[in-house]
PDB file of C-alpha atoms in Angstrom:
ATOM      1  CA  MET T 165       0.083   0.158   0.036  1.00  0.00           C
ATOM      2  CA  LEU T 166       1.706   3.220  -1.324  1.00  0.00           C
ATOM      3  CA  PHE T 167       0.493   6.487   0.600  1.00  0.00           C
ATOM      4  CA  ASP T 168       0.441  10.204  -0.435  1.00  0.00           C
ATOM      5  CA  LEU T 169       1.790  12.185   2.544  1.00  0.00           C
ATOM      6  CA  ASP T 170       0.224  15.478   2.985  1.00  0.00           C
ATOM      7  CA  GLY T 171      -3.531  15.042   3.553  1.00  0.00           C
ATOM      8  CA  THR T 172      -3.455  11.159   3.393  1.00  0.00           C
ATOM      9  CA  LEU T 173      -0.773   9.678   5.804  1.00  0.00           C
ATOM     10  CA  LEU T 174      -0.025  12.596   7.758  1.00  0.00           C
ATOM     11  CA  ASP T 175      -2.138  15.736   8.598  1.00  0.00           C
ATOM     12  CA  THR T 176       0.472  18.297   8.092  1.00  0.00           C
ATOM     13  CA  ALA T 177      -1.962  21.485   7.586  1.00  0.00           C
ATOM     14  CA  PRO T 178      -1.018  23.065  10.892  1.00  0.00           C
ATOM     15  CA  ASP T 179       2.586  23.432  10.538  1.00  0.00           C
ATOM     16  CA  LEU T 180       2.107  24.305   6.830  1.00  0.00           C
ATOM     17  CA  ILE T 181      -0.443  27.115   7.638  1.00  0.00           C
ATOM     18  CA  ALA T 182       1.617  28.182  10.568  1.00  0.00           C
ATOM     19  CA  ALA T 183       4.479  28.837   8.198  1.00  0.00           C
ATOM     20  CA  ALA T 184       2.286  30.612   5.713  1.00  0.00           C
ATOM     21  CA  ASN T 185       1.050  32.961   8.524  1.00  0.00           C
ATOM     22  CA  THR T 186       4.657  33.443   9.745  1.00  0.00           C
ATOM     23  CA  LEU T 187       5.583  34.766   6.570  1.00  0.00           C
ATOM     24  CA  LEU T 188       2.453  36.914   6.065  1.00  0.00           C
ATOM     25  CA  GLN T 189       3.476  38.651   9.552  1.00  0.00           C
ATOM     26  CA  GLU T 190       7.031  39.099   8.425  1.00  0.00           C
ATOM     27  CA  ASN T 191       5.632  40.817   5.459  1.00  0.00           C
ATOM     28  CA  ASP T 192       3.546  43.000   7.670  1.00  0.00           C
ATOM     29  CA  ARG T 193       0.278  41.203   6.533  1.00  0.00           C
ATOM     30  CA  PRO T 194      -2.415  39.936   8.679  1.00  0.00           C
ATOM     31  CA  ALA T 195      -2.423  36.269   9.433  1.00  0.00           C
ATOM     32  CA  LEU T 196      -5.110  34.329   7.608  1.00  0.00           C
ATOM     33  CA  ALA T 197      -7.996  31.877   9.143  1.00  0.00           C
ATOM     34  CA  PRO T 198      -6.889  28.028   8.583  1.00  0.00           C
ATOM     35  CA  GLY T 199      -9.889  27.685   6.811  1.00  0.00           C
ATOM     36  CA  LEU T 200      -8.749  30.246   3.880  1.00  0.00           C
ATOM     37  CA  PHE T 201      -5.933  27.640   3.181  1.00  0.00           C
ATOM     38  CA  ALA T 202      -8.344  24.541   2.787  1.00  0.00           C
ATOM     39  CA  PRO T 203      -8.287  24.470  -0.983  1.00  0.00           C
ATOM     40  CA  VAL T 204      -4.741  24.934  -1.419  1.00  0.00           C
ATOM     41  CA  VAL T 205      -3.039  23.126   1.218  1.00  0.00           C
ATOM     42  CA  SER T 206      -2.318  19.982  -0.567  1.00  0.00           C
ATOM     43  CA  HIS T 207      -1.138  21.677  -3.779  1.00  0.00           C
ATOM     44  CA  GLY T 208       2.429  22.664  -2.801  1.00  0.00           C
ATOM     45  CA  SER T 209       4.107  25.830  -1.501  1.00  0.00           C
ATOM     46  CA  ALA T 210       3.461  27.779  -4.917  1.00  0.00           C
ATOM     47  CA  ALA T 211      -0.344  27.429  -4.159  1.00  0.00           C
ATOM     48  CA  MET T 212       0.192  28.406  -0.578  1.00  0.00           C
ATOM     49  CA  ILE T 213       2.073  31.545  -1.350  1.00  0.00           C
ATOM     50  CA  SER T 214      -0.511  32.384  -4.169  1.00  0.00           C
ATOM     51  CA  ARG T 215      -3.162  32.215  -1.831  1.00  0.00           C
ATOM     52  CA  SER T 216      -1.201  34.021   0.977  1.00  0.00           C
ATOM     53  CA  PHE T 217      -0.311  36.914  -1.049  1.00  0.00           C
ATOM     54  CA  ASP T 218      -3.025  36.924  -3.808  1.00  0.00           C
ATOM     55  CA  LEU T 219      -0.031  36.651  -6.485  1.00  0.00           C
ATOM     56  CA  HIS T 220      -0.290  35.189  -9.935  1.00  0.00           C
ATOM     57  CA  PRO T 221       2.069  31.981 -10.132  1.00  0.00           C
ATOM     58  CA  ARG T 222       4.205  33.913 -12.640  1.00  0.00           C
ATOM     59  CA  ASP T 223       4.626  37.071 -10.409  1.00  0.00           C
ATOM     60  CA  PRO T 224       8.433  37.943  -9.905  1.00  0.00           C
ATOM     61  CA  ALA T 225       7.687  38.114  -6.263  1.00  0.00           C
ATOM     62  CA  MET T 226       6.699  34.476  -6.053  1.00  0.00           C
ATOM     63  CA  GLU T 227       9.656  32.781  -6.171  1.00  0.00           C
ATOM     64  CA  PRO T 228      11.667  34.805  -2.928  1.00  0.00           C
ATOM     65  CA  LEU T 229       8.590  34.451  -1.096  1.00  0.00           C
ATOM     66  CA  ARG T 230       8.035  30.443  -1.766  1.00  0.00           C
ATOM     67  CA  GLN T 231      11.898  29.781  -0.556  1.00  0.00           C
ATOM     68  CA  ARG T 232      11.272  31.808   2.677  1.00  0.00           C
ATOM     69  CA  PHE T 233       8.110  29.765   2.989  1.00  0.00           C
ATOM     70  CA  LEU T 234       9.901  26.507   2.687  1.00  0.00           C
ATOM     71  CA  GLN T 235      12.629  27.654   5.064  1.00  0.00           C
ATOM     72  CA  LEU T 236       9.948  28.619   7.833  1.00  0.00           C
ATOM     73  CA  TYR T 237       8.479  25.351   6.860  1.00  0.00           C
ATOM     74  CA  ARG T 238      11.487  23.296   7.558  1.00  0.00           C
ATOM     75  CA  GLU T 239      12.063  24.855  11.028  1.00  0.00           C
ATOM     76  CA  ARG T 240       8.644  23.469  12.521  1.00  0.00           C
ATOM     77  CA  VAL T 241       7.979  20.611  10.070  1.00  0.00           C
ATOM     78  CA  SER T 242       7.012  18.031  12.780  1.00  0.00           C
ATOM     79  CA  THR T 243       5.902  20.724  15.383  1.00  0.00           C
ATOM     80  CA  LEU T 244       2.116  20.142  14.780  1.00  0.00           C
ATOM     81  CA  THR T 245       2.108  17.317  12.147  1.00  0.00           C
ATOM     82  CA  ARG T 246       0.626  13.950  13.409  1.00  0.00           C
ATOM     83  CA  PRO T 247      -1.002  11.108  11.400  1.00  0.00           C
ATOM     84  CA  PHE T 248      -4.567  11.186  10.907  1.00  0.00           C
ATOM     85  CA  ALA T 249      -6.523   9.526  13.570  1.00  0.00           C
ATOM     86  CA  GLY T 250      -6.807   5.510  12.800  1.00  0.00           C
ATOM     87  CA  ILE T 251      -3.602   5.889  10.511  1.00  0.00           C
ATOM     88  CA  PRO T 252      -1.247   4.109  13.269  1.00  0.00           C
ATOM     89  CA  GLU T 253      -3.727   0.992  13.672  1.00  0.00           C
ATOM     90  CA  VAL T 254      -3.819   0.589  10.041  1.00  0.00           C
ATOM     91  CA  LEU T 255      -0.004   0.611   9.665  1.00  0.00           C
ATOM     92  CA  GLU T 256       0.082  -1.684  12.543  1.00  0.00           C
ATOM     93  CA  ARG T 257      -2.334  -3.919  10.817  1.00  0.00           C
ATOM     94  CA  ILE T 258      -0.579  -4.005   7.594  1.00  0.00           C
ATOM     95  CA  GLU T 259       2.696  -4.722   9.060  1.00  0.00           C
ATOM     96  CA  SER T 260       1.191  -7.482  11.187  1.00  0.00           C
ATOM     97  CA  ALA T 261      -0.304  -9.232   7.861  1.00  0.00           C
ATOM     98  CA  GLY T 262       3.280  -9.387   6.701  1.00  0.00           C
ATOM     99  CA  LEU T 263       2.308  -6.598   3.993  1.00  0.00           C
ATOM    100  CA  ARG T 264       4.538  -3.518   3.470  1.00  0.00           C
ATOM    101  CA  TRP T 265       3.454   0.000   2.967  1.00  0.00           C
ATOM    102  CA  GLY T 266       5.484   3.120   1.352  1.00  0.00           C
ATOM    103  CA  VAL T 267       5.477   6.772   0.873  1.00  0.00           C
ATOM    104  CA  VAL T 268       5.094   8.380  -2.638  1.00  0.00           C
ATOM    105  CA  THR T 269       4.943  12.168  -2.297  1.00  0.00           C
ATOM    106  CA  ASN T 270       5.480  15.295  -4.322  1.00  0.00           C
ATOM    107  CA  LYS T 271       7.087  16.808  -1.311  1.00  0.00           C
ATOM    108  CA  PRO T 272      10.869  17.264  -1.812  1.00  0.00           C
ATOM    109  CA  GLY T 273      12.989  14.852   0.096  1.00  0.00           C
ATOM    110  CA  TRP T 274      14.725  17.346   2.307  1.00  0.00           C
ATOM    111  CA  LEU T 275      11.307  17.919   3.810  1.00  0.00           C
ATOM    112  CA  THR T 276      10.242  14.533   3.485  1.00  0.00           C
ATOM    113  CA  GLU T 277      12.974  12.829   5.166  1.00  0.00           C
ATOM    114  CA  PRO T 278      13.226  14.828   8.264  1.00  0.00           C
ATOM    115  CA  LEU T 279       9.416  14.751   8.740  1.00  0.00           C
ATOM    116  CA  LEU T 280       9.301  11.159   8.753  1.00  0.00           C
ATOM    117  CA  ASP T 281      12.402  10.668  10.789  1.00  0.00           C
ATOM    118  CA  ASP T 282      10.677  12.882  13.594  1.00  0.00           C
ATOM    119  CA  LEU T 283       7.661  10.764  13.472  1.00  0.00           C
ATOM    120  CA  GLU T 284       9.521   7.618  13.703  1.00  0.00           C
ATOM    121  CA  LEU T 285       8.155   6.294  10.245  1.00  0.00           C
ATOM    122  CA  SER T 286      11.001   6.353   8.156  1.00  0.00           C
ATOM    123  CA  ARG T 287      12.340   2.892   9.384  1.00  0.00           C
ATOM    124  CA  ARG T 288       9.023   1.382   9.086  1.00  0.00           C
ATOM    125  CA  ALA T 289       8.558   2.410   5.742  1.00  0.00           C
ATOM    126  CA  ALA T 290       9.475   0.161   2.776  1.00  0.00           C
ATOM    127  CA  CYS T 291      10.041   2.649   0.339  1.00  0.00           C
ATOM    128  CA  ILE T 292      10.020   6.627   0.356  1.00  0.00           C
ATOM    129  CA  VAL T 293       9.740   8.142  -3.099  1.00  0.00           C
ATOM    130  CA  SER T 294       9.903  11.911  -2.763  1.00  0.00           C
ATOM    131  CA  GLY T 295       9.201  14.617  -5.238  1.00  0.00           C
ATOM    132  CA  ASP T 296      12.712  14.975  -6.375  1.00  0.00           C
ATOM    133  CA  THR T 297      13.551  11.115  -6.063  1.00  0.00           C
ATOM    134  CA  VAL T 298      12.983  10.747  -9.944  1.00  0.00           C
ATOM    135  CA  PRO T 299      12.873  13.429 -12.519  1.00  0.00           C
ATOM    136  CA  CYS T 300       8.996  13.784 -12.387  1.00  0.00           C
ATOM    137  CA  ARG T 301       6.144  13.948  -9.745  1.00  0.00           C
ATOM    138  CA  LYS T 302       2.600  12.832  -9.816  1.00  0.00           C
ATOM    139  CA  PRO T 303       0.503  12.631 -11.759  1.00  0.00           C
ATOM    140  CA  ASP T 304       3.083  11.285 -13.850  1.00  0.00           C
ATOM    141  CA  PRO T 305       3.064   7.450 -12.929  1.00  0.00           C
ATOM    142  CA  ARG T 306       6.598   6.998 -12.784  1.00  0.00           C
ATOM    143  CA  PRO T 307       6.955   7.876  -9.005  1.00  0.00           C
ATOM    144  CA  ILE T 308       4.533   4.982  -8.341  1.00  0.00           C
ATOM    145  CA  SER T 309       6.054   2.723 -10.756  1.00  0.00           C
ATOM    146  CA  TYR T 310       9.474   3.483  -9.311  1.00  0.00           C
ATOM    147  CA  ALA T 311       8.112   2.577  -5.890  1.00  0.00           C
ATOM    148  CA  CYS T 312       6.914  -0.750  -7.091  1.00  0.00           C
ATOM    149  CA  GLU T 313      10.260  -1.611  -8.826  1.00  0.00           C
ATOM    150  CA  LEU T 314      11.938  -0.926  -5.349  1.00  0.00           C
ATOM    151  CA  LEU T 315       9.592  -3.268  -3.485  1.00  0.00           C
ATOM    152  CA  ASP T 316       9.600  -5.857  -6.373  1.00  0.00           C
ATOM    153  CA  ILE T 317       6.108  -5.506  -6.381  1.00  0.00           C
ATOM    154  CA  ALA T 318       3.732  -5.884  -9.238  1.00  0.00           C
ATOM    155  CA  PRO T 319       1.521  -2.831  -9.714  1.00  0.00           C
ATOM    156  CA  HIS T 320      -1.605  -4.608  -9.841  1.00  0.00           C
ATOM    157  CA  ARG T 321      -1.024  -5.914  -6.381  1.00  0.00           C
ATOM    158  CA  THR T 322      -0.664  -2.345  -5.158  1.00  0.00           C
ATOM    159  CA  VAL T 323      -2.983   0.106  -3.654  1.00  0.00           C
ATOM    160  CA  VAL T 324      -2.332   3.693  -3.944  1.00  0.00           C
ATOM    161  CA  VAL T 325      -3.989   5.970  -1.384  1.00  0.00           C
ATOM    162  CA  GLY T 326      -4.148   9.793  -1.868  1.00  0.00           C
ATOM    163  CA  ASP T 327      -6.416  12.895  -1.548  1.00  0.00           C
ATOM    164  CA  ALA T 328      -5.772  14.499  -4.969  1.00  0.00           C
ATOM    165  CA  LEU T 329      -6.538  13.781  -8.510  1.00  0.00           C
ATOM    166  CA  ARG T 330      -3.099  13.490  -8.993  1.00  0.00           C
ATOM    167  CA  ASP T 331      -2.585  10.536  -6.936  1.00  0.00           C
ATOM    168  CA  VAL T 332      -5.639   8.632  -8.692  1.00  0.00           C
ATOM    169  CA  SER T 333      -4.396   9.778 -12.054  1.00  0.00           C
ATOM    170  CA  ALA T 334      -0.655   8.369 -11.290  1.00  0.00           C
ATOM    171  CA  GLY T 335      -1.797   5.194  -9.597  1.00  0.00           C
ATOM    172  CA  ARG T 336      -4.197   4.107 -12.742  1.00  0.00           C
ATOM    173  CA  LEU T 337      -1.601   4.980 -15.268  1.00  0.00           C
ATOM    174  CA  ALA T 338       1.031   2.751 -13.575  1.00  0.00           C
ATOM    175  CA  GLY T 339      -1.474  -0.181 -13.204  1.00  0.00           C
ATOM    176  CA  THR T 340      -2.311   0.171  -9.660  1.00  0.00           C
ATOM    177  CA  SER T 341      -5.621  -0.034  -7.509  1.00  0.00           C
ATOM    178  CA  THR T 342      -6.551   3.600  -6.333  1.00  0.00           C
ATOM    179  CA  LEU T 343      -8.352   4.832  -3.296  1.00  0.00           C
ATOM    180  CA  VAL T 344      -9.256   8.433  -2.513  1.00  0.00           C
ATOM    181  CA  ALA T 345      -8.773   9.372   0.950  1.00  0.00           C
ATOM    182  CA  LEU T 346     -11.833  11.570   1.727  1.00  0.00           C
ATOM    183  CA  PHE T 347     -10.512  12.286   5.354  1.00  0.00           C
ATOM    184  CA  GLY T 348      -7.787  14.218   3.677  1.00  0.00           C
ATOM    185  CA  TYR T 349      -7.751  17.837   2.347  1.00  0.00           C
ATOM    186  CA  ILE T 350     -10.649  17.586  -0.288  1.00  0.00           C
ATOM    187  CA  CYS T 351     -12.117  20.803  -0.657  1.00  0.00           C
ATOM    188  CA  ALA T 352     -15.633  21.925  -1.911  1.00  0.00           C
ATOM    189  CA  GLU T 353     -14.326  22.492  -5.611  1.00  0.00           C
ATOM    190  CA  ASP T 354     -13.203  18.710  -5.860  1.00  0.00           C
ATOM    191  CA  GLU T 355     -15.217  15.976  -7.498  1.00  0.00           C
ATOM    192  CA  PRO T 356     -13.649  13.083  -6.180  1.00  0.00           C
ATOM    193  CA  THR T 357     -16.349  10.621  -7.486  1.00  0.00           C
ATOM    194  CA  ARG T 358     -15.424  11.646 -10.859  1.00  0.00           C
ATOM    195  CA  TRP T 359     -11.713  10.811 -10.584  1.00  0.00           C
ATOM    196  CA  GLY T 360     -12.125   7.316 -11.558  1.00  0.00           C
ATOM    197  CA  ALA T 361     -10.816   5.814  -8.326  1.00  0.00           C
ATOM    198  CA  ASP T 362     -11.418   2.296  -7.405  1.00  0.00           C
ATOM    199  CA  GLY T 363     -12.898   3.181  -3.915  1.00  0.00           C
ATOM    200  CA  LEU T 364     -13.635   6.273  -1.798  1.00  0.00           C
ATOM    201  CA  ILE T 365     -12.541   5.979   1.991  1.00  0.00           C
ATOM    202  CA  GLY T 366     -14.191   7.911   4.477  1.00  0.00           C
ATOM    203  CA  GLN T 367     -11.983   7.113   7.261  1.00  0.00           C
ATOM    204  CA  PRO T 368      -8.617   5.361   7.749  1.00  0.00           C
ATOM    205  CA  GLY T 369      -9.756   1.933   8.984  1.00  0.00           C
ATOM    206  CA  GLU T 370     -11.547   1.524   5.619  1.00  0.00           C
ATOM    207  CA  LEU T 371      -8.402   0.743   4.148  1.00  0.00           C
ATOM    208  CA  LEU T 372      -8.079  -2.639   5.782  1.00  0.00           C
ATOM    209  CA  ARG T 373     -10.753  -3.965   3.376  1.00  0.00           C
ATOM    210  CA  TRP T 374      -8.305  -3.172   0.451  1.00  0.00           C
ATOM    211  CA  LEU T 375      -5.218  -4.834   1.595  1.00  0.00           C
ATOM    212  CA  PRO T 376      -3.507  -7.130  -1.140  1.00  0.00           C
ATOM    213  CA  ASP T 377      -2.845 -10.680  -0.452  1.00  0.00           C
ATOM    214  CA  PRO T 378       0.394 -11.211   1.078  1.00  0.00           C
ATOM    215  CA  THR T 379       1.434 -14.356  -1.172  1.00  0.00           C
ATOM    216  CA  PRO T 380       4.658 -14.843  -3.456  1.00  0.00           C
ATOM    217  CA  ALA T 381       2.644 -14.160  -6.591  1.00  0.00           C
ATOM    218  CA  SER T 382       2.407 -10.721  -5.698  1.00  0.00           C
ATOM    219  CA  ARG T 383       6.114 -10.204  -6.303  1.00  0.00           C
ATOM    220  CA  MET T 384       7.086  -9.020  -9.891  1.00  0.00           C
ATOM    221  CA  SER T 385       9.375 -12.183 -10.322  1.00  0.00           C
TER     222      SER T 385
END
């Protein structure tokens, strides 16, 4: 089972929003209510800056602000972030069944690795594919395919779980089953029922119904 990170495995929004509001305050702007970030919190640093400062993505002011935002976020990457309620139990069940789980995220490795280290998940994950591990990111299927190669597991025996269309698109193109984490960062504008996923998961415990069969036949060989 391959998990997206932000909004699926971990509730990272509190630290992302805190970093954005610190940046606003540094620029003599008022902090924004957490709810105002809801539509963009899972769409990366550029989306956070665009929402915070009402900037077009190609505005020259965007990149300096984005870099400072990432610095501020790195300084507090695991201060408030925790697994979603129910995720620890799901991971334990996966492991006790003799199965493996991994992370495939668009978050760069210099943020992904310390975050998972701090939460003591790095050693438990069978693989970690960050946004800069391969030269492309989701919705391109290659990060998912690379994770399957690392684990020597057939894509059709793999389940990809995410809270964004890019997760479903990447998994489908890679040949995996796909699930939408409705408990993640899904906003009113999203239409997950139209994403073509194999299932919609209202809470983490429902993932257990989708665990692959832990048999030797599941290996690529």
